Amino acid sequence: MKILVLNSGSSSQKACLYEIGSVLPGNPPACVWEAKIEFGERMASISVKNAQGAKQTEEIQSSSRREAVKRLLSTLADSKFRVLSSISEITAVGHRIVHGGPHFEDPVLITREVREAIAAVAELAPLHTTAVLEGIEIVEEVFKDVPQIAVFDTGFHRQMPLESAIYPGPYEWFENNIRRYGFHGINHQYCAGRAAQLLKKDLQSLKIVSCHLGNGCSVTAVESGRSVDTTMGFTPLDGIMMGTRSGSVDPGILIHLMRRRQLDSQQIDRILNHESGLLGISGISSDMREMLKAVKQGNQRAKLAFDIYVHRLRAAIGSMAAAMGGMDALIFTAGIGENSPQVRAATCERLGFLGIELDQHANANPQLDADISTQQSRVRVWVIRAEEDWTIATECWKMVRAGLVGKS
């Protein structure tokens, strides 16, 4: 079974092709083919890599996201890295959908009605949703009748307890679907399951805190395999500090800005989503790697940004542990979580009271999917590779195997 996964972002497009047999492998396999587009104002950079590690990168002039994505997909069967004799070999295409709103929890075959329901909540994650809806249209044009399946980032969090899900505003908010949805659920769910596998324990017996740290960041409490609390809320703006997003702030600040500086909703949206976080505090970059370089050079605002980031991350971990009455494992995943020993060390430094003791050597030189805590640590600390694409592919595989989808 050949399954293509599309992960559509506001400024990038990722794609992976998996070939899966009659039994799911115990560990995530490498993609047969993977590609990525980075979009600029007038140019798009397309990189393609096959399972043998051969790479190709090209810059194309592109005023249209659509033509760049079509170009990327054409390399599947029409390039020196071709992995298909024909695009008709594709069994299904899976899409990561950031916001499922009140309608969706489980993966679902994309129909006209499903597409309309996704579009109806686009304002809650506008950049991502616009990109994915366009991606669905492009797949229809290129692959014709190949079934497309939506897998939702919010799905894992849909069964959170009401005390976690409901905001303490008027109850009518909840009646009108204003609630905490949570995000990064695809990866949080995968990482919790992977940690249980690595620990050789039943997931149902574990209390896990999962930290997804990338340009977007969230922390989730997973108890008995279920999300019981998470830092992101109604939108991906809530929670801890991120690359350009503020995370949680006093809503009174927004009222103050609207009254005193006459800012409208679009201006406030831009400040909170694009001009805050690491970039807003440091004035340098939203990239943690650039932040750490600046800290080494003695930049005080970069140091302040790093300290705020770590402070809020520690507080979130403590909050998630409190929601479960303890924790057995702490997970670091995604770009920063997997690649920044400085963030992991600084975060764990004051969490000894929770039973966390980091092995400094293991932390400085981690393998992916590795335990970086000391033997004496009561809580196991793991660095686990984010595998959103593989998780989406497995959900597609399950639906095809169950006869829930098929080519028309």
Short mmCIF file of C-alpha atoms in Angstrom, two decimals:
data_model
loop_
_atom_site.label_atom_id
_atom_site.label_comp_id
_atom_site.label_asym_id
_atom_site.label_seq_id
_atom_site.Cartn_x
_atom_site.Cartn_y
_atom_site.Cartn_z
CA MET A 1 0.00 0.00 0.00
CA LYS A 2 1.51 3.36 -1.04
CA ILE A 3 0.30 6.25 1.08
CA LEU A 4 1.17 9.88 0.46
CA VAL A 5 1.04 12.32 3.39
CA LEU A 6 0.76 16.08 2.91
CA ASN A 7 1.55 18.44 5.78
CA SER A 8 0.58 21.92 4.60
CA GLY A 9 1.93 24.94 6.47
CA SER A 10 1.59 28.66 5.96
CA SER A 11 5.10 29.07 4.55
CA SER A 12 6.01 25.49 3.67
CA GLN A 13 4.65 22.29 2.19
CA LYS A 14 5.94 18.90 3.31
CA ALA A 15 5.17 15.56 1.73
CA CYS A 16 6.15 11.94 2.44
CA LEU A 17 5.43 8.69 0.65
CA TYR A 18 5.27 5.48 2.68
CA GLU A 19 5.04 1.92 1.45
CA ILE A 20 3.30 -0.29 4.01
CA GLY A 21 2.72 -4.03 3.79
CA SER A 22 -0.01 -6.15 5.32
CA VAL A 23 1.32 -5.60 8.87
CA LEU A 24 2.32 -2.30 10.48
CA PRO A 25 6.01 -2.29 11.47
CA GLY A 26 6.89 -1.92 15.14
CA ASN A 27 9.03 1.16 14.47
CA PRO A 28 8.40 4.02 12.02
CA PRO A 29 10.11 3.28 8.71
CA ALA A 30 11.89 5.82 6.54
CA CYS A 31 9.90 7.48 3.79
CA VAL A 32 10.32 6.01 0.32
CA TRP A 33 10.29 9.61 -0.91
CA GLU A 34 10.02 12.93 0.88
CA ALA A 35 9.90 16.49 -0.31
CA LYS A 36 9.52 20.01 1.00
CA ILE A 37 8.77 23.44 -0.42
CA GLU A 38 9.86 26.65 1.28
CA PHE A 39 7.87 29.56 -0.13
CA GLY A 40 9.39 32.99 -0.67
CA GLU A 41 7.76 36.10 -2.11
CA ARG A 42 8.56 35.26 -5.73
CA MET A 43 10.55 32.05 -5.49
CA ALA A 44 9.94 28.59 -4.11
CA SER A 45 12.69 26.20 -3.03
CA ILE A 46 11.81 22.55 -3.67
CA SER A 47 13.91 19.78 -2.11
CA VAL A 48 13.36 16.08 -2.79
CA LYS A 49 15.01 13.07 -1.14
CA ASN A 50 14.60 9.35 -1.72
CA ALA A 51 15.09 6.38 0.62
CA GLN A 52 18.73 6.00 -0.47
CA GLY A 53 19.49 9.51 0.75
CA ALA A 54 19.95 11.08 -2.66
CA LYS A 55 18.84 14.71 -2.67
CA GLN A 56 17.84 17.30 -5.22
CA THR A 57 17.04 20.96 -4.65
CA GLU A 58 15.74 23.46 -7.16
CA GLU A 59 14.62 27.06 -7.05
CA ILE A 60 11.65 27.94 -9.21
CA GLN A 61 9.97 31.23 -9.92
CA SER A 62 6.48 30.90 -8.58
CA SER A 63 3.76 33.43 -8.02
CA SER A 64 1.41 30.56 -7.23
CA ARG A 65 1.57 28.09 -4.36
CA ARG A 66 -0.55 25.76 -6.46
CA GLU A 67 1.97 25.42 -9.30
CA ALA A 68 4.84 24.83 -6.86
CA VAL A 69 2.95 22.01 -5.10
CA LYS A 70 2.08 20.44 -8.46
CA ARG A 71 5.73 20.61 -9.43
CA LEU A 72 6.70 18.87 -6.19
CA LEU A 73 4.13 16.09 -6.69
CA SER A 74 5.25 15.54 -10.28
CA THR A 75 8.66 14.36 -9.01
CA LEU A 76 7.01 11.20 -7.63
CA ALA A 77 6.77 9.69 -11.11
CA ASP A 78 8.66 12.10 -13.35
CA SER A 79 12.21 12.81 -12.15
CA LYS A 80 15.50 11.06 -11.53
CA PHE A 81 14.14 10.38 -8.03
CA ARG A 82 10.94 8.80 -9.30
CA VAL A 83 9.55 6.15 -6.99
CA LEU A 84 6.35 5.41 -8.92
CA SER A 85 5.76 4.12 -12.42
CA SER A 86 2.47 6.01 -12.37
CA ILE A 87 0.66 8.22 -9.88
CA SER A 88 -2.17 5.69 -10.07
CA GLU A 89 -0.12 3.54 -7.67
CA ILE A 90 -1.06 5.85 -4.78
CA THR A 91 -3.59 4.11 -2.51
CA ALA A 92 -4.60 7.11 -0.39
CA VAL A 93 -3.51 10.62 0.53
CA GLY A 94 -3.54 11.75 4.16
CA HIS A 95 -3.68 15.37 5.30
CA ARG A 96 -2.79 16.91 8.65
CA ILE A 97 -5.70 19.18 9.59
CA VAL A 98 -4.75 21.62 12.34
CA HIS A 99 -8.28 22.45 13.56
CA GLY A 100 -11.19 20.03 13.47
CA GLY A 101 -13.49 22.35 15.39
CA PRO A 102 -16.48 20.77 17.16
CA HIS A 103 -17.18 18.32 14.33
CA PHE A 104 -14.25 15.93 14.11
CA GLU A 105 -12.31 13.66 16.41
CA ASP A 106 -11.38 10.56 14.42
CA PRO A 107 -9.77 10.47 10.97
CA VAL A 108 -12.35 10.77 8.22
CA LEU A 109 -12.66 10.38 4.45
CA ILE A 110 -12.70 13.84 2.89
CA THR A 111 -16.01 14.54 1.16
CA ARG A 112 -17.57 17.82 0.09
CA GLU A 113 -19.37 18.00 3.44
CA VAL A 114 -16.16 17.36 5.38
CA ARG A 115 -14.33 20.02 3.39
CA GLU A 116 -17.08 22.54 4.13
CA ALA A 117 -16.94 21.72 7.85
CA ILE A 118 -13.15 22.24 7.88
CA ALA A 119 -13.56 25.55 6.05
CA ALA A 120 -16.21 26.65 8.55
CA VAL A 121 -13.61 26.84 11.34
CA ALA A 122 -10.81 28.23 9.16
CA GLU A 123 -10.74 31.52 11.07
CA LEU A 124 -9.43 29.64 14.14
CA ALA A 125 -6.27 28.57 12.27
CA PRO A 126 -6.50 30.59 9.04
CA LEU A 127 -3.01 30.20 7.58
CA HIS A 128 -2.82 26.43 8.02
CA THR A 129 -6.43 25.75 7.00
CA THR A 130 -6.25 27.81 3.82
CA ALA A 131 -3.11 25.91 2.80
CA VAL A 132 -4.58 22.47 3.50
CA LEU A 133 -7.83 23.20 1.65
CA GLU A 134 -5.79 24.22 -1.36
CA GLY A 135 -3.73 21.05 -0.96
CA ILE A 136 -6.90 18.94 -1.08
CA GLU A 137 -7.92 20.66 -4.33
CA ILE A 138 -4.49 20.09 -5.87
CA VAL A 139 -4.59 16.38 -5.00
CA GLU A 140 -7.98 16.13 -6.70
CA GLU A 141 -6.51 17.68 -9.84
CA VAL A 142 -3.34 15.57 -9.87
CA PHE A 143 -4.52 12.20 -8.53
CA LYS A 144 -8.17 12.35 -9.62
CA ASP A 145 -10.13 9.67 -7.72
CA VAL A 146 -7.54 8.76 -5.06
CA PRO A 147 -9.26 8.86 -1.63
CA GLN A 148 -8.14 11.63 0.70
CA ILE A 149 -8.24 11.29 4.48
CA ALA A 150 -8.21 14.04 7.10
CA VAL A 151 -6.37 13.45 10.38
CA PHE A 152 -6.96 16.13 13.00
CA ASP A 153 -4.45 17.75 15.36
CA THR A 154 -7.32 18.50 17.73
CA GLY A 155 -8.67 14.93 17.70
CA PHE A 156 -6.56 13.54 20.55
CA HIS A 157 -7.78 16.29 22.89
CA ARG A 158 -11.50 16.02 22.15
CA GLN A 159 -12.13 13.79 25.17
CA MET A 160 -10.42 16.04 27.71
CA PRO A 161 -12.33 16.31 30.99
CA LEU A 162 -14.72 19.25 31.04
CA GLU A 163 -12.77 20.95 33.82
CA SER A 164 -9.86 21.12 31.37
CA ALA A 165 -11.86 21.88 28.25
CA ILE A 166 -14.19 24.67 29.42
CA TYR A 167 -13.05 28.28 29.80
CA PRO A 168 -14.27 30.07 32.95
CA GLY A 169 -16.34 32.57 30.96
CA PRO A 170 -20.11 32.45 30.50
CA TYR A 171 -21.33 28.89 30.06
CA GLU A 172 -22.89 29.92 26.77
CA TRP A 173 -19.37 30.06 25.34
CA PHE A 174 -19.16 26.31 25.71
CA GLU A 175 -22.67 25.89 24.33
CA ASN A 176 -21.47 27.77 21.24
CA ASN A 177 -18.33 25.63 20.83
CA ILE A 178 -15.93 28.14 22.37
CA ARG A 179 -13.77 25.73 24.33
CA ARG A 180 -10.22 24.47 24.60
CA TYR A 181 -9.50 22.22 21.61
CA GLY A 182 -5.75 21.68 21.99
CA PHE A 183 -3.31 21.07 19.14
CA HIS A 184 -0.27 18.97 18.15
CA GLY A 185 -2.45 16.03 19.18
CA ILE A 186 -1.19 13.76 16.39
CA ASN A 187 2.36 13.98 17.72
CA HIS A 188 1.48 14.02 21.43
CA GLN A 189 -0.50 10.80 20.98
CA TYR A 190 2.30 9.17 19.00
CA CYS A 191 5.00 10.18 21.50
CA ALA A 192 3.04 8.89 24.47
CA GLY A 193 2.58 5.54 22.75
CA ARG A 194 6.23 5.45 21.71
CA ALA A 195 7.37 6.20 25.27
CA ALA A 196 5.28 3.31 26.59
CA GLN A 197 6.79 1.06 23.92
CA LEU A 198 10.34 2.11 24.84
CA LEU A 199 9.63 1.73 28.56
CA LYS A 200 8.08 -1.70 27.89
CA LYS A 201 5.04 -0.68 29.91
CA ASP A 202 1.32 -0.55 29.29
CA LEU A 203 0.34 2.98 28.18
CA GLN A 204 -2.75 2.69 30.37
CA SER A 205 -0.50 2.53 33.46
CA LEU A 206 1.49 5.70 32.70
CA LYS A 207 1.29 9.42 33.45
CA ILE A 208 3.21 11.28 30.76
CA VAL A 209 4.00 14.94 30.12
CA SER A 210 4.75 15.55 26.45
CA CYS A 211 6.48 18.77 25.32
CA HIS A 212 6.12 19.51 21.59
CA LEU A 213 8.61 22.34 21.07
CA GLY A 214 8.95 23.77 17.58
CA ASN A 215 7.99 27.13 16.13
CA GLY A 216 4.66 26.32 17.74
CA CYS A 217 4.84 24.83 21.24
CA SER A 218 2.47 22.92 23.48
CA VAL A 219 2.64 20.72 26.55
CA THR A 220 0.13 17.91 27.15
CA ALA A 221 -0.72 15.67 30.09
CA VAL A 222 -1.40 12.09 28.95
CA GLU A 223 -2.90 9.82 31.59
CA SER A 224 -3.83 6.23 30.76
CA GLY A 225 -3.32 7.02 27.07
CA ARG A 226 -5.75 9.94 27.14
CA SER A 227 -5.15 13.68 26.89
CA VAL A 228 -6.39 15.16 30.17
CA ASP A 229 -4.98 18.68 29.81
CA THR A 230 -2.95 20.71 27.34
CA THR A 231 -1.61 24.25 27.03
CA MET A 232 -3.05 25.29 23.66
CA GLY A 233 -6.72 26.17 23.68
CA PHE A 234 -9.40 27.57 21.37
CA THR A 235 -6.64 28.40 18.89
CA PRO A 236 -2.92 27.53 18.62
CA LEU A 237 -2.13 30.94 20.12
CA ASP A 238 -2.82 29.88 23.71
CA GLY A 239 -0.32 28.38 26.12
CA ILE A 240 3.45 28.71 26.44
CA MET A 241 5.79 31.12 24.64
CA MET A 242 6.57 30.22 21.01
CA GLY A 243 8.65 31.46 18.08
CA THR A 244 6.48 34.42 17.10
CA ARG A 245 3.36 33.70 19.20
CA SER A 246 2.90 35.11 22.67
CA GLY A 247 1.14 32.18 24.26
CA SER A 248 -1.15 33.09 27.17
CA VAL A 249 -1.32 36.76 28.11
CA ASP A 250 -3.65 38.75 30.35
CA PRO A 251 -6.71 39.51 28.17
CA GLY A 252 -6.85 42.87 29.93
CA ILE A 253 -3.76 43.85 27.90
CA LEU A 254 -5.77 43.47 24.71
CA ILE A 255 -8.61 45.59 26.07
CA HIS A 256 -6.05 48.21 27.09
CA LEU A 257 -4.49 48.25 23.60
CA MET A 258 -7.89 48.56 21.95
CA ARG A 259 -8.90 51.46 24.20
CA ARG A 260 -5.65 53.40 24.54
CA ARG A 261 -3.99 52.78 21.18
CA GLN A 262 -7.15 52.22 19.12
CA LEU A 263 -5.87 48.93 17.74
CA ASP A 264 -8.33 46.81 15.78
CA SER A 265 -8.61 43.01 15.77
CA GLN A 266 -6.29 42.57 12.78
CA GLN A 267 -3.55 44.62 14.42
CA ILE A 268 -3.85 42.70 17.67
CA ASP A 269 -3.86 39.42 15.76
CA ARG A 270 -0.61 40.39 14.03
CA ILE A 271 1.05 41.40 17.31
CA LEU A 272 0.13 38.19 19.13
CA ASN A 273 0.73 35.73 16.28
CA HIS A 274 3.62 37.30 14.35
CA GLU A 275 5.44 39.88 16.51
CA SER A 276 5.62 38.22 19.93
CA GLY A 277 7.33 35.20 21.48
CA LEU A 278 11.06 34.74 21.02
CA LEU A 279 11.10 37.25 18.17
CA GLY A 280 9.13 39.87 20.07
CA ILE A 281 11.26 39.77 23.21
CA SER A 282 14.67 39.37 21.58
CA GLY A 283 14.13 41.55 18.54
CA ILE A 284 16.45 39.12 16.73
CA SER A 285 14.76 35.96 15.56
CA SER A 286 12.05 33.39 16.21
CA ASP A 287 14.64 30.60 15.77
CA MET A 288 15.94 29.13 19.02
CA ARG A 289 19.30 28.38 17.36
CA GLU A 290 19.79 32.07 16.55
CA MET A 291 18.65 32.95 20.06
CA LEU A 292 21.28 30.73 21.65
CA LYS A 293 24.02 32.17 19.42
CA ALA A 294 23.02 35.66 20.55
CA VAL A 295 23.01 34.57 24.20
CA LYS A 296 26.61 33.33 23.79
CA GLN A 297 27.53 36.72 22.37
CA GLY A 298 26.14 38.42 25.49
CA ASN A 299 22.89 39.77 24.04
CA GLN A 300 20.74 40.53 27.08
CA ARG A 301 17.40 40.56 25.29
CA ALA A 302 18.14 37.18 23.79
CA LYS A 303 18.99 35.92 27.28
CA LEU A 304 15.72 37.37 28.58
CA ALA A 305 13.75 35.68 25.78
CA PHE A 306 15.40 32.33 26.59
CA ASP A 307 14.72 32.73 30.31
CA ILE A 308 11.04 33.58 29.75
CA TYR A 309 10.68 30.60 27.40
CA VAL A 310 12.18 28.18 29.91
CA HIS A 311 10.27 29.69 32.85
CA ARG A 312 6.92 29.24 31.11
CA LEU A 313 7.82 25.76 29.91
CA ARG A 314 8.75 24.66 33.44
CA ALA A 315 5.50 26.10 34.80
CA ALA A 316 3.50 24.22 32.17
CA ILE A 317 5.23 20.92 32.97
CA GLY A 318 4.45 21.41 36.66
CA SER A 319 0.84 22.21 35.83
CA MET A 320 0.45 19.09 33.70
CA ALA A 321 1.99 16.92 36.44
CA ALA A 322 -0.43 18.44 38.94
CA ALA A 323 -3.38 17.65 36.65
CA MET A 324 -2.44 13.95 36.83
CA GLY A 325 -1.24 13.83 40.43
CA GLY A 326 2.31 13.00 39.34
CA MET A 327 4.24 11.83 36.31
CA ASP A 328 6.22 8.82 35.15
CA ALA A 329 7.84 10.22 32.01
CA LEU A 330 8.72 13.58 30.48
CA ILE A 331 9.06 13.80 26.69
CA PHE A 332 10.85 16.39 24.57
CA THR A 333 9.91 16.30 20.88
CA ALA A 334 9.82 18.40 17.66
CA GLY A 335 12.50 20.79 16.38
CA ILE A 336 13.60 22.46 19.62
CA GLY A 337 12.71 19.54 21.85
CA GLU A 338 14.83 17.12 19.83
CA ASN A 339 17.75 19.40 19.00
CA SER A 340 18.35 21.79 21.90
CA PRO A 341 20.20 20.28 24.87
CA GLN A 342 20.34 23.81 26.35
CA VAL A 343 16.54 24.06 26.50
CA ARG A 344 16.21 20.57 27.97
CA ALA A 345 18.90 21.17 30.60
CA ALA A 346 17.56 24.57 31.66
CA THR A 347 13.99 23.25 31.82
CA CYS A 348 14.86 20.24 33.98
CA GLU A 349 17.23 22.17 36.24
CA ARG A 350 14.52 23.13 38.73
CA LEU A 351 12.24 20.12 38.32
CA GLY A 352 14.08 17.88 40.76
CA PHE A 353 11.15 18.15 43.19
CA LEU A 354 9.11 16.18 40.62
CA GLY A 355 11.68 13.40 40.58
CA ILE A 356 13.48 14.53 37.42
CA GLU A 357 17.25 14.09 37.24
CA LEU A 358 18.94 14.67 33.90
CA ASP A 359 22.03 12.80 32.76
CA GLN A 360 24.09 15.71 31.47
CA HIS A 361 26.23 13.60 29.14
CA ALA A 362 23.24 11.80 27.62
CA ASN A 363 21.43 15.11 27.23
CA ALA A 364 24.37 16.72 25.44
CA ASN A 365 24.73 13.80 23.01
CA PRO A 366 21.27 12.28 22.69
CA GLN A 367 20.11 9.63 20.29
CA LEU A 368 16.55 10.03 19.12
CA ASP A 369 14.04 7.93 21.04
CA ALA A 370 16.51 7.80 23.93
CA ASP A 371 16.29 8.10 27.72
CA ILE A 372 18.42 11.05 28.91
CA SER A 373 17.73 10.76 32.65
CA THR A 374 20.01 9.26 35.28
CA GLN A 375 19.45 5.78 36.66
CA GLN A 376 18.33 7.36 39.94
CA SER A 377 15.72 9.63 38.32
CA ARG A 378 12.19 8.68 39.40
CA VAL A 379 10.81 10.24 36.21
CA ARG A 380 12.24 9.00 32.91
CA VAL A 381 13.13 11.80 30.48
CA TRP A 382 12.95 10.98 26.78
CA VAL A 383 13.90 12.66 23.52
CA ILE A 384 11.47 11.26 20.95
CA ARG A 385 11.45 12.02 17.26
CA ALA A 386 8.24 13.68 16.04
CA GLU A 387 6.46 11.31 13.65
CA GLU A 388 3.31 13.15 12.59
CA ASP A 389 3.58 12.00 8.98
CA TRP A 390 4.00 8.34 9.92
CA THR A 391 1.06 8.57 12.32
CA ILE A 392 -1.12 10.03 9.57
CA ALA A 393 0.01 7.28 7.18
CA THR A 394 -0.90 4.57 9.70
CA GLU A 395 -4.38 6.06 10.18
CA CYS A 396 -4.87 5.97 6.39
CA TRP A 397 -3.61 2.37 6.28
CA LYS A 398 -6.08 1.36 9.00
CA MET A 399 -9.02 2.97 7.19
CA VAL A 400 -8.13 1.32 3.87
CA ARG A 401 -7.63 -2.08 5.55
CA ALA A 402 -11.01 -1.72 7.27
CA GLY A 403 -12.67 -1.06 3.92
CA LEU A 404 -13.71 2.44 4.97
CA VAL A 405 -12.17 4.04 1.88
CA GLY A 406 -11.43 2.97 -1.64
CA LYS A 407 -11.04 4.40 -5.09
CA SER A 408 -14.35 5.29 -6.71
#
